[in-house]
Short mmCIF file of C-alpha atoms and ligand atoms in Angstrom, two decimals:
data_model
loop_
_atom_site.label_atom_id
_atom_site.label_comp_id
_atom_site.label_asym_id
_atom_site.label_seq_id
_atom_site.Cartn_x
_atom_site.Cartn_y
_atom_site.Cartn_z
CA MET A 26 81.21 99.62 98.53
CA ALA A 27 83.60 102.51 98.04
CA ASP A 28 86.23 102.43 95.34
CA THR A 29 89.29 101.36 97.28
CA THR A 30 92.05 102.18 94.86
CA SER A 31 91.47 105.66 93.51
CA GLY A 32 93.21 108.64 95.00
CA GLY A 33 89.94 110.52 95.49
CA THR A 34 89.23 112.71 98.45
CA ASP A 35 85.52 112.01 98.96
CA VAL A 36 85.25 111.85 102.73
CA PHE A 37 83.04 108.74 102.72
CA GLU A 38 85.40 106.89 100.42
CA ILE A 39 88.30 107.86 102.65
CA MET A 40 86.47 106.66 105.79
CA HIS A 41 85.48 103.36 104.18
CA THR A 42 89.07 102.62 103.21
CA THR A 43 91.05 103.93 106.16
CA ARG A 44 92.10 100.58 107.43
CA SER A 45 95.24 99.74 109.38
CA MET A 46 98.22 99.70 107.03
CA ARG A 47 100.90 97.81 108.94
CA ARG A 48 103.32 97.03 106.13
CA LEU A 49 105.14 100.27 105.40
CA ARG A 50 108.14 101.13 103.29
CA PRO A 51 111.08 102.73 105.12
CA ASP A 52 111.38 105.44 102.42
CA PRO A 53 111.23 109.00 103.76
CA VAL A 54 107.99 110.96 103.84
CA PRO A 55 108.19 114.69 102.98
CA ASP A 56 107.71 117.02 105.92
CA GLU A 57 105.11 118.90 103.90
CA LEU A 58 102.83 115.84 104.03
CA ILE A 59 103.45 115.31 107.73
CA ARG A 60 102.59 118.97 108.28
CA LYS A 61 99.27 118.46 106.47
CA ILE A 62 98.51 115.45 108.65
CA LEU A 63 99.33 117.41 111.82
CA GLN A 64 97.20 120.32 110.64
CA ALA A 65 94.26 117.95 110.11
CA GLY A 66 94.80 116.60 113.63
CA ALA A 67 94.73 120.07 115.11
CA CYS A 68 91.33 120.74 113.48
CA ALA A 69 89.65 118.15 115.68
CA ALA A 70 87.15 118.64 118.46
CA ASN A 71 88.64 118.79 121.95
CA GLY A 72 87.23 119.56 125.37
CA GLY A 73 86.60 123.30 125.83
CA ASN A 74 88.96 123.92 122.91
CA THR A 75 91.75 123.87 125.49
CA GLN A 76 93.97 122.09 122.94
CA ARG A 77 96.05 120.28 125.49
CA TRP A 78 97.17 117.92 122.76
CA ARG A 79 100.83 117.77 121.86
CA PHE A 80 102.24 115.84 118.91
CA LEU A 81 105.75 114.47 119.00
CA VAL A 82 107.11 113.70 115.54
CA VAL A 83 109.73 110.99 115.90
CA LYS A 84 112.23 110.19 113.17
CA ASP A 85 115.28 109.35 115.30
CA PRO A 86 116.01 105.64 114.69
CA ALA A 87 117.47 105.19 118.20
CA ILE A 88 114.33 106.49 119.90
CA LYS A 89 112.06 104.40 117.68
CA LYS A 90 114.13 101.30 118.35
CA ALA A 91 114.02 101.82 122.11
CA VAL A 92 110.22 102.19 122.13
CA ALA A 93 109.73 99.36 119.65
CA ALA A 94 111.43 96.99 122.09
CA TYR A 95 108.58 97.58 124.58
CA TYR A 96 106.03 97.28 121.78
CA LYS A 97 107.48 93.87 120.92
CA ARG A 98 107.68 92.76 124.52
CA ALA A 99 104.00 93.57 124.96
CA PHE A 100 103.19 91.42 121.95
CA GLN A 101 105.11 88.47 123.33
CA GLU A 102 103.60 88.81 126.80
CA VAL A 103 99.98 89.82 126.12
CA VAL A 104 98.84 90.58 122.60
CA GLY A 105 100.18 87.54 120.72
CA PRO A 106 98.53 84.97 123.00
CA ARG A 107 95.29 86.98 122.96
CA TYR A 108 95.22 87.08 119.15
CA ARG A 109 95.92 83.38 118.86
CA SER A 110 92.95 82.46 121.07
CA SER A 111 90.32 84.94 119.83
CA PRO A 112 87.67 84.38 117.13
CA PRO A 113 87.34 86.71 114.11
CA PRO A 114 85.47 89.94 114.96
CA PRO A 115 82.10 90.82 113.35
CA GLY A 116 82.29 91.32 109.59
CA VAL A 117 85.71 89.64 109.32
CA SER A 118 86.26 86.21 107.75
CA PRO A 119 88.71 83.73 109.37
CA GLU A 120 91.04 84.19 106.37
CA ARG A 121 91.01 87.96 106.72
CA TYR A 122 91.57 87.67 110.46
CA GLN A 123 94.55 85.44 109.79
CA ARG A 124 95.94 88.07 107.43
CA GLN A 125 95.47 90.64 110.18
CA HIS A 126 97.47 88.44 112.59
CA SER A 127 100.32 88.28 110.08
CA ALA A 128 100.23 92.03 109.55
CA VAL A 129 100.19 92.64 113.32
CA GLU A 130 103.25 90.40 113.67
CA TYR A 131 104.92 92.20 110.78
CA LEU A 132 104.38 95.61 112.38
CA THR A 133 105.66 94.23 115.67
CA GLU A 134 108.95 93.33 114.00
CA HIS A 135 109.19 96.47 111.86
CA PHE A 136 107.59 99.16 114.06
CA HIS A 137 110.80 101.20 114.26
CA GLU A 138 111.31 101.09 110.49
CA ALA A 139 108.32 103.32 109.76
CA PRO A 140 110.04 106.53 108.68
CA VAL A 141 107.90 108.81 110.82
CA TRP A 142 105.92 108.36 113.99
CA ILE A 143 103.44 110.83 115.36
CA VAL A 144 103.00 110.33 119.09
CA ALA A 145 99.72 111.87 120.22
CA CYS A 146 99.98 113.23 123.74
CA ILE A 147 98.03 115.28 126.25
CA GLU A 148 99.78 117.79 128.47
CA ASP A 149 97.87 117.98 131.70
CA ALA A 150 98.98 117.88 135.32
CA ALA A 151 95.90 115.80 136.24
CA PRO A 152 96.05 112.02 135.76
CA PRO A 153 94.65 110.76 132.42
CA THR A 154 90.89 110.17 132.35
CA ARG A 155 88.27 109.23 129.80
CA TRP A 156 87.92 112.96 129.08
CA SER A 157 91.60 113.30 128.26
CA GLY A 158 91.32 110.48 125.76
CA ALA A 159 88.20 112.05 124.29
CA SER A 160 90.23 115.21 123.68
CA VAL A 161 92.97 113.54 121.68
CA TYR A 162 91.46 110.60 119.77
CA PRO A 163 89.40 112.82 117.44
CA ALA A 164 92.72 114.38 116.40
CA VAL A 165 94.22 110.92 115.98
CA GLN A 166 91.35 109.85 113.71
CA ASN A 167 91.65 113.06 111.68
CA MET A 168 95.34 112.30 111.18
CA LEU A 169 94.61 108.72 110.07
CA LEU A 170 92.07 110.01 107.56
CA ALA A 171 94.46 112.70 106.34
CA ALA A 172 97.27 110.18 105.91
CA ARG A 173 94.92 107.94 103.93
CA ALA A 174 93.85 110.86 101.74
CA LEU A 175 97.51 111.54 100.96
CA GLY A 176 98.14 107.88 100.10
CA LEU A 177 100.13 107.28 103.28
CA GLY A 178 99.54 104.27 105.48
CA SER A 179 99.27 104.22 109.26
CA THR A 180 97.73 102.38 112.20
CA LEU A 181 96.39 103.62 115.49
CA THR A 182 98.59 101.85 118.02
CA THR A 183 98.45 101.92 121.80
CA ARG A 184 100.29 98.73 122.68
CA HIS A 185 103.32 100.60 124.04
CA LEU A 186 101.04 101.61 126.94
CA LEU A 187 101.37 98.09 128.33
CA HIS A 188 104.86 99.33 129.27
CA GLU A 189 103.77 102.93 129.61
CA LYS A 190 106.42 104.23 132.01
CA GLU A 191 109.36 102.73 130.17
CA ALA A 192 108.06 103.64 126.70
CA GLU A 193 107.28 107.23 127.70
CA ALA A 194 110.75 107.54 129.26
CA ALA A 195 112.27 106.28 126.00
CA LEU A 196 110.20 108.91 124.17
CA GLY A 197 111.58 111.54 126.53
CA LEU A 198 108.15 112.81 127.58
CA PRO A 199 108.39 115.35 130.40
CA PRO A 200 106.35 115.06 133.61
CA GLY A 201 102.68 115.91 133.07
CA VAL A 202 102.70 114.69 129.46
CA HIS A 203 101.16 111.32 128.57
CA SER A 204 100.98 109.49 125.27
CA TYR A 205 97.71 108.13 123.93
CA ALA A 206 98.72 106.67 120.59
CA ILE A 207 101.67 106.17 118.31
CA LEU A 208 100.95 106.47 114.60
CA PRO A 209 103.69 104.86 112.51
CA ILE A 210 103.43 106.55 109.10
CA GLY A 211 104.90 105.57 105.75
CA TRP A 212 104.16 104.67 102.16
CA PRO A 213 102.16 101.43 102.23
CA MET A 214 103.44 98.26 100.58
CA GLY A 215 99.90 97.09 99.85
CA ARG A 216 96.71 98.74 98.66
CA PHE A 217 94.08 100.44 100.71
CA GLY A 218 91.04 98.20 100.97
CA PRO A 219 87.62 98.39 102.55
CA VAL A 220 87.42 98.11 106.33
CA GLY A 221 85.73 94.96 107.68
CA ARG A 222 82.91 95.74 110.08
CA GLY A 223 79.69 94.09 111.26
CA ALA A 224 76.16 95.13 110.32
CA LEU A 225 74.72 98.35 111.76
CA ALA A 226 71.59 96.43 112.73
CA ASP A 227 73.64 94.58 115.35
CA ILE A 228 74.84 97.72 117.09
CA VAL A 229 72.20 100.43 116.65
CA TYR A 230 69.00 100.72 118.70
CA GLN A 231 66.19 103.25 118.93
CA ASP A 232 64.77 104.66 122.14
CA ARG A 233 65.15 101.46 124.15
CA TRP A 234 68.21 99.30 124.42
CA GLY A 235 67.83 96.33 122.10
CA GLN A 236 64.96 97.85 120.09
CA PRO A 237 65.87 97.97 116.36
CA TYR A 238 66.33 101.34 114.69
CA PRO A 239 64.06 101.16 111.60
CA GLY A 240 66.03 103.81 109.72
CA LEU A 241 68.65 101.33 108.49
C1 FMN B 303 92.48 101.90 120.82
C2 FMN B 303 93.16 101.16 119.69
C3 FMN B 303 94.39 100.60 119.90
C4 FMN B 303 95.03 99.91 118.85
N1 FMN B 303 96.28 99.42 119.08
C5 FMN B 303 96.91 98.76 118.06
C6 FMN B 303 98.24 98.33 118.24
O1 FMN B 303 98.89 98.57 119.25
N2 FMN B 303 98.81 97.64 117.22
C7 FMN B 303 98.16 97.40 116.03
O2 FMN B 303 98.74 96.77 115.14
N3 FMN B 303 96.89 97.83 115.84
C8 FMN B 303 96.25 98.52 116.82
N4 FMN B 303 94.99 99.02 116.62
C9 FMN B 303 94.34 98.85 115.30
C10 FMN B 303 93.18 97.85 115.38
O3 FMN B 303 93.68 96.56 115.56
C11 FMN B 303 92.37 97.98 114.07
O4 FMN B 303 91.84 99.26 113.96
C12 FMN B 303 91.24 96.97 114.02
O5 FMN B 303 91.75 95.67 114.01
C13 FMN B 303 90.39 97.18 112.78
O6 FMN B 303 91.15 96.96 111.63
P1 FMN B 303 91.26 98.05 110.48
O7 FMN B 303 91.79 99.32 111.10
O8 FMN B 303 92.25 97.47 109.49
O9 FMN B 303 89.91 98.23 109.89
C14 FMN B 303 94.37 99.75 117.61
C15 FMN B 303 93.14 100.37 117.41
C16 FMN B 303 92.56 101.10 118.43
C17 FMN B 303 91.24 101.81 118.16
#
């Protein structure tokens, strides 16, 4: 398993340790680092290289608070009950899953305290489709990896979309612009650790669905 504590930039180490960091310090993050993260995002693949992505950097406490209220409401209405009744996912022990629950609750309460948010959007008159998502999530993943490489914590969040209209109004998005993720970014309180995932053998097939891929 990758070394989870060093500040190295080996891409495999970074990928193996880019887990959701939900406990963040409110201390400011230099714009130079945010710029690097945004630049990494804008390197990503996107359909036809049309680059319809737009990134809203939010630092204004009032805006974050207004959106965070919908994020919290969605937890109370949907996400909390779902978490409480679901088993641990593949590759995750019950204890680790419990820690995840606590971290999810923590972020729910402290979402607005992350010093910087990057809201990943697509500007397109047409209604959002699977293709629109496919043209922004590679950028989102690049930004998560870049943040990790810089020692900054983040989490891909989409829960505000359960109250999409209200949250996007609070973000001040103009017509034709939709949000796909909010990345709260800050210095992590804890350490980066390995991600918990199931075995490849359970999810990879060769030629025919269900037929094992012998290359593992
Ligand atoms: C589409 C998507 C939406 C997500 N939305 C949220 C969210 O709203 N809040 C949150 O705390 N985590 C969210 N996550 C993070 C996942 O819960 C997390 O990636 C998963 O539990 C694996 O944990 P890890 O990132 O620590 O390895 C989201 C992840 C994805 C890919």
